[in-house]
PDB file of C-alpha atoms in Angstrom:
ATOM      1  CA  MET A 978      63.813 -84.853 -53.921  1.00 73.00           C
ATOM      2  CA  LYS A 979      61.254 -84.359 -51.184  1.00 78.00           C
ATOM      3  CA  GLU A 980      61.961 -84.327 -47.501  1.00 78.00           C
ATOM      4  CA  ILE A 981      60.024 -83.539 -44.379  1.00 82.00           C
ATOM      5  CA  GLY A 982      61.344 -81.667 -41.399  1.00 83.00           C
ATOM      6  CA  ARG A 983      60.523 -79.487 -38.435  1.00 85.00           C
ATOM      7  CA  ILE A 984      60.968 -75.707 -38.561  1.00 85.00           C
ATOM      8  CA  GLN A 985      63.665 -74.502 -36.162  1.00 87.00           C
ATOM      9  CA  MET A 986      63.815 -70.794 -37.049  1.00 84.00           C
ATOM     10  CA  ILE A 987      62.160 -68.354 -39.459  1.00 86.00           C
ATOM     11  CA  LYS A 988      63.959 -65.266 -40.768  1.00 85.00           C
ATOM     12  CA  GLY A 989      61.921 -63.546 -43.481  1.00 83.00           C
ATOM     13  CA  ASP A 990      61.445 -65.975 -46.364  1.00 81.00           C
ATOM     14  CA  LEU A 991      64.315 -68.193 -45.194  1.00 83.00           C
ATOM     15  CA  VAL A 992      63.369 -71.080 -42.946  1.00 85.00           C
ATOM     16  CA  THR A 993      65.852 -73.204 -40.985  1.00 85.00           C
ATOM     17  CA  ILE A 994      64.641 -76.794 -40.922  1.00 84.00           C
ATOM     18  CA  LYS A 995      65.800 -79.856 -39.049  1.00 83.00           C
ATOM     19  CA  GLY A 996      64.989 -82.510 -41.577  1.00 75.00           C
ATOM     20  CA  GLY A 997      65.476 -86.088 -42.345  1.00 62.00           C
ATOM     21  CA  GLU A 998      63.650 -89.223 -41.562  1.00 54.00           C
ATOM     22  CA  LEU A 999      66.060 -90.594 -38.997  1.00 49.00           C
ATOM     23  CA  SER A1000      64.848 -94.118 -39.775  1.00 49.00           C
ATOM     24  CA  ALA A1001      66.035 -93.585 -43.359  1.00 48.00           C
ATOM     25  CA  CYS A1002      69.545 -92.780 -42.125  1.00 50.00           C
ATOM     26  CA  VAL A1003      70.428 -96.360 -41.157  1.00 51.00           C
ATOM     27  CA  GLY A1004      72.967 -96.838 -43.978  1.00 53.00           C
ATOM     28  CA  CYS A1005      74.417 -93.326 -43.726  1.00 55.00           C
ATOM     29  CA  SER A1006      77.950 -92.849 -42.432  1.00 56.00           C
ATOM     30  CA  ASN A1007      77.356 -89.275 -41.210  1.00 55.00           C
ATOM     31  CA  SER A1008      76.914 -89.922 -37.468  1.00 58.00           C
ATOM     32  CA  GLU A1009      76.200 -86.245 -36.655  1.00 56.00           C
ATOM     33  CA  CYS A1010      73.352 -86.047 -39.160  1.00 54.00           C
ATOM     34  CA  LYS A1011      72.111 -89.531 -38.261  1.00 54.00           C
ATOM     35  CA  GLY A1012      71.905 -88.676 -34.581  1.00 58.00           C
ATOM     36  CA  ASN A1013      70.593 -85.124 -34.800  1.00 61.00           C
ATOM     37  CA  GLY A1014      68.950 -84.782 -38.210  1.00 66.00           C
ATOM     38  CA  ASN A1015      70.089 -82.670 -41.128  1.00 77.00           C
ATOM     39  CA  ILE A1016      69.786 -78.913 -40.526  1.00 80.00           C
ATOM     40  CA  PHE A1017      69.351 -76.868 -43.701  1.00 79.00           C
ATOM     41  CA  THR A1018      67.785 -73.660 -45.014  1.00 80.00           C
ATOM     42  CA  ALA A1019      64.774 -73.532 -47.329  1.00 82.00           C
ATOM     43  CA  LYS A1020      62.766 -70.737 -48.923  1.00 83.00           C
ATOM     44  CA  ASN A1021      59.135 -69.987 -48.206  1.00 82.00           C
ATOM     45  CA  SER A1022      58.509 -68.679 -51.720  1.00 82.00           C
ATOM     46  CA  LEU A1023      54.834 -69.744 -51.550  1.00 84.00           C
ATOM     47  CA  HIS A1024      54.415 -67.454 -48.500  1.00 81.00           C
ATOM     48  CA  LEU A1025      52.809 -70.168 -46.383  1.00 85.00           C
ATOM     49  CA  PRO A1026      51.780 -69.148 -42.837  1.00 86.00           C
ATOM     50  CA  LEU A1027      54.673 -70.941 -41.147  1.00 85.00           C
ATOM     51  CA  GLN A1028      55.470 -71.102 -37.445  1.00 82.00           C
ATOM     52  CA  GLU A1029      58.410 -72.518 -35.554  1.00 86.00           C
ATOM     53  CA  GLY A1030      57.889 -76.152 -34.598  1.00 84.00           C
ATOM     54  CA  GLN A1031      55.638 -77.001 -37.564  1.00 83.00           C
ATOM     55  CA  THR A1032      56.381 -79.992 -39.756  1.00 86.00           C
ATOM     56  CA  VAL A1033      56.743 -79.076 -43.423  1.00 86.00           C
ATOM     57  CA  GLU A1034      57.474 -80.769 -46.718  1.00 85.00           C
ATOM     58  CA  VAL A1035      60.454 -79.403 -48.638  1.00 84.00           C
ATOM     59  CA  GLU A1036      61.295 -80.031 -52.276  1.00 82.00           C
ATOM     60  CA  ASN A1037      64.590 -79.593 -54.085  1.00 78.00           C
ATOM     61  CA  LYS A1038      64.749 -80.152 -57.834  1.00 77.00           C
ATOM     62  CA  ALA A1039      67.450 -82.446 -59.200  1.00 76.00           C
ATOM     63  CA  SER A1040      68.644 -79.727 -61.590  1.00 76.00           C
ATOM     64  CA  THR A1041      69.090 -77.334 -58.652  1.00 74.00           C
ATOM     65  CA  SER A1042      71.128 -79.925 -56.755  1.00 75.00           C
ATOM     66  CA  PHE A1043      73.307 -80.457 -59.833  1.00 83.00           C
ATOM     67  CA  ILE A1044      73.991 -76.724 -60.175  1.00 79.00           C
ATOM     68  CA  GLN A1045      74.773 -76.438 -56.454  1.00 79.00           C
ATOM     69  CA  GLY A1046      77.220 -79.328 -56.786  1.00 83.00           C
ATOM     70  CA  ILE A1047      79.003 -77.554 -59.616  1.00 86.00           C
ATOM     71  CA  GLU A1048      79.101 -74.302 -57.603  1.00 83.00           C
ATOM     72  CA  VAL A1049      80.741 -76.128 -54.691  1.00 86.00           C
ATOM     73  CA  LEU A1050      83.170 -78.417 -56.549  1.00 91.00           C
ATOM     74  CA  LEU A1051      84.294 -76.431 -59.598  1.00 93.00           C
ATOM     75  CA  PRO A1052      86.178 -73.531 -57.889  1.00 92.00           C
ATOM     76  CA  PRO A1053      88.370 -75.802 -55.700  1.00 94.00           C
ATOM     77  CA  VAL A1054      89.230 -78.059 -58.651  1.00 95.00           C
ATOM     78  CA  ILE A1055      90.169 -75.022 -60.756  1.00 95.00           C
ATOM     79  CA  LEU A1056      92.341 -73.743 -57.889  1.00 95.00           C
ATOM     80  CA  PHE A1057      94.070 -77.140 -57.689  1.00 96.00           C
ATOM     81  CA  ILE A1058      94.887 -77.012 -61.407  1.00 96.00           C
ATOM     82  CA  LEU A1059      96.060 -73.395 -61.157  1.00 96.00           C
ATOM     83  CA  GLY A1060      98.225 -74.179 -58.112  1.00 95.00           C
ATOM     84  CA  TYR A1061      99.813 -77.140 -59.869  1.00 95.00           C
ATOM     85  CA  VAL A1062     100.444 -75.346 -63.173  1.00 95.00           C
ATOM     86  CA  LEU A1063     101.584 -72.026 -61.690  1.00 95.00           C
ATOM     87  CA  THR A1064     104.020 -73.743 -59.319  1.00 94.00           C
ATOM     88  CA  GLY A1065     105.622 -75.464 -62.308  1.00 91.00           C
ATOM     89  CA  THR A1066     105.707 -72.180 -64.245  1.00 93.00           C
ATOM     90  CA  ILE A1067     107.006 -69.927 -61.465  1.00 93.00           C
ATOM     91  CA  VAL A1068     109.485 -72.455 -60.032  1.00 92.00           C
ATOM     92  CA  PRO A1069     110.461 -74.737 -62.947  1.00 91.00           C
ATOM     93  CA  THR A1070     112.893 -76.708 -60.784  1.00 92.00           C
ATOM     94  CA  SER A1071     110.116 -77.801 -58.381  1.00 91.00           C
ATOM     95  CA  SER A1072     109.424 -81.507 -58.220  1.00 93.00           C
ATOM     96  CA  ASP A1073     106.089 -83.066 -59.062  1.00 92.00           C
ATOM     97  CA  ASP A1074     105.486 -83.755 -55.363  1.00 94.00           C
ATOM     98  CA  VAL A1075     105.850 -80.050 -54.541  1.00 94.00           C
ATOM     99  CA  ARG A1076     103.456 -79.085 -57.342  1.00 95.00           C
ATOM    100  CA  VAL A1077     100.878 -81.612 -56.151  1.00 95.00           C
ATOM    101  CA  GLY A1078     101.307 -80.373 -52.564  1.00 95.00           C
ATOM    102  CA  ILE A1079     100.690 -76.774 -53.633  1.00 95.00           C
ATOM    103  CA  GLY A1080      97.727 -77.939 -55.714  1.00 95.00           C
ATOM    104  CA  VAL A1081      96.203 -79.813 -52.763  1.00 96.00           C
ATOM    105  CA  ALA A1082      96.724 -76.765 -50.530  1.00 96.00           C
ATOM    106  CA  ALA A1083      94.944 -74.649 -53.161  1.00 95.00           C
ATOM    107  CA  LEU A1084      92.149 -77.259 -53.300  1.00 95.00           C
ATOM    108  CA  PHE A1085      91.572 -77.008 -49.540  1.00 95.00           C
ATOM    109  CA  LEU A1086      91.760 -73.215 -49.744  1.00 95.00           C
ATOM    110  CA  GLY A1087      89.098 -73.356 -52.478  1.00 93.00           C
ATOM    111  CA  PHE A1088      86.782 -75.459 -50.310  1.00 93.00           C
ATOM    112  CA  PHE A1089      87.327 -73.098 -47.373  1.00 93.00           C
ATOM    113  CA  ILE A1090      86.563 -70.022 -49.482  1.00 92.00           C
ATOM    114  CA  THR A1091      83.521 -71.702 -51.099  1.00 88.00           C
ATOM    115  CA  TYR A1092      82.189 -72.684 -47.669  1.00 87.00           C
ATOM    116  CA  TRP A1093      82.361 -69.136 -46.319  1.00 88.00           C
ATOM    117  CA  ILE A1094      80.978 -67.542 -49.480  1.00 85.00           C
ATOM    118  CA  ARG A1095      77.985 -69.904 -49.414  1.00 79.00           C
ATOM    119  CA  LYS A1096      77.590 -69.302 -45.680  1.00 78.00           C
ATOM    120  CA  LEU A1097      77.558 -65.490 -46.092  1.00 81.00           C
ATOM    121  CA  ILE A1098      75.659 -65.415 -49.396  1.00 77.00           C
ATOM    122  CA  PRO A1099      73.081 -68.237 -49.516  1.00 65.00           C
ATOM    123  CA  SER A1100      72.580 -69.926 -52.857  1.00 62.00           C
ATOM    124  CA  GLN A1101      69.621 -68.911 -54.983  1.00 66.00           C
ATOM    125  CA  GLY A1102      68.822 -72.583 -55.508  1.00 68.00           C
ATOM    126  CA  ALA A1103      67.716 -73.334 -51.970  1.00 73.00           C
ATOM    127  CA  PRO A1104      65.021 -75.961 -51.390  1.00 81.00           C
ATOM    128  CA  VAL A1105      61.442 -74.692 -51.301  1.00 83.00           C
ATOM    129  CA  VAL A1106      58.828 -75.341 -48.622  1.00 84.00           C
ATOM    130  CA  THR A1107      55.915 -76.824 -50.561  1.00 85.00           C
ATOM    131  CA  ARG A1108      53.351 -77.397 -47.808  1.00 82.00           C
ATOM    132  CA  ILE A1109      52.629 -77.663 -44.125  1.00 82.00           C
ATOM    133  CA  VAL A1110      52.244 -81.246 -42.940  1.00 81.00           C
ATOM    134  CA  PHE A1111      49.453 -81.767 -40.441  1.00 78.00           C
ATOM    135  CA  ASN A1112      49.361 -85.567 -40.601  1.00 70.00           C
ATOM    136  CA  HIS A1113      52.835 -87.115 -40.667  1.00 60.00           C
ATOM    137  CA  SER A1114      51.607 -90.266 -42.463  1.00 60.00           C
ATOM    138  CA  GLU A1115      50.530 -88.268 -45.521  1.00 57.00           C
ATOM    139  CA  ALA A1116      53.746 -86.281 -45.760  1.00 53.00           C
ATOM    140  CA  ILE A1117      55.485 -88.252 -48.485  1.00 52.00           C
ATOM    141  CA  ALA A1118      53.834 -91.133 -50.257  1.00 48.00           C
ATOM    142  CA  VAL A1119      55.783 -94.291 -49.521  1.00 42.00           C
ATOM    143  CA  GLU A1120      55.573 -97.162 -51.939  1.00 39.00           C
ATOM    144  CA  PRO A1121      54.491-100.399 -50.259  1.00 39.00           C
ATOM    145  CA  LYS A1122      57.274-102.982 -50.122  1.00 42.00           C
ATOM    146  CA  ALA A1123      56.786-105.608 -52.791  1.00 42.00           C
ATOM    147  CA  ILE A1124      56.423-109.130 -51.493  1.00 44.00           C
ATOM    148  CA  ALA A1125      58.395-111.607 -53.520  1.00 46.00           C
ATOM    149  CA  ASP A1126      58.556-115.356 -53.063  1.00 46.00           C
ATOM    150  CA  PHE A1127      62.017-116.642 -53.856  1.00 48.00           C
ATOM    151  CA  GLY A1128      60.869-120.242 -54.270  1.00 51.00           C
ATOM    152  CA  ASN A1129      62.141-121.390 -50.909  1.00 49.00           C
ATOM    153  CA  GLY A1130      59.309-120.086 -48.774  1.00 50.00           C
ATOM    154  CA  ILE A1131      61.201-116.924 -47.793  1.00 50.00           C
ATOM    155  CA  GLN A1132      59.472-113.691 -48.641  1.00 45.00           C
ATOM    156  CA  ALA A1133      61.043-110.266 -48.827  1.00 45.00           C
TER     157      ALA A1133
END
């Protein structure tokens, strides 16, 4: 996945970027991101001469996104299962509703813990700044929209 964005802050090799083509956010339900752009951190592993305010192209491999998804989702799901099973083991008279409630509480606790761990210790799979964009139109190649005639004179 490639994205373009504007550099907000530089701290060593980590670059905070306000990204997103806001015109591409039309179908998105995230009103905060849609209105303000997506703010994320990327690495400058190519050691490009970056400055705040520059527009850059950022790339994130699909495999990296998959691994990050597992890192975020797996611990809370495991905590849900542990909460459910341990509640039934420790308090055998507990109802299924109580076990599910404890499991859901453990799930939320897992998301909370995962959020703060990833906030304090950034993931090694961060997106990478691939180049500085001087001309916005050449940033990411956009396929021209195919024109199709549907037989009734209307073209898409």
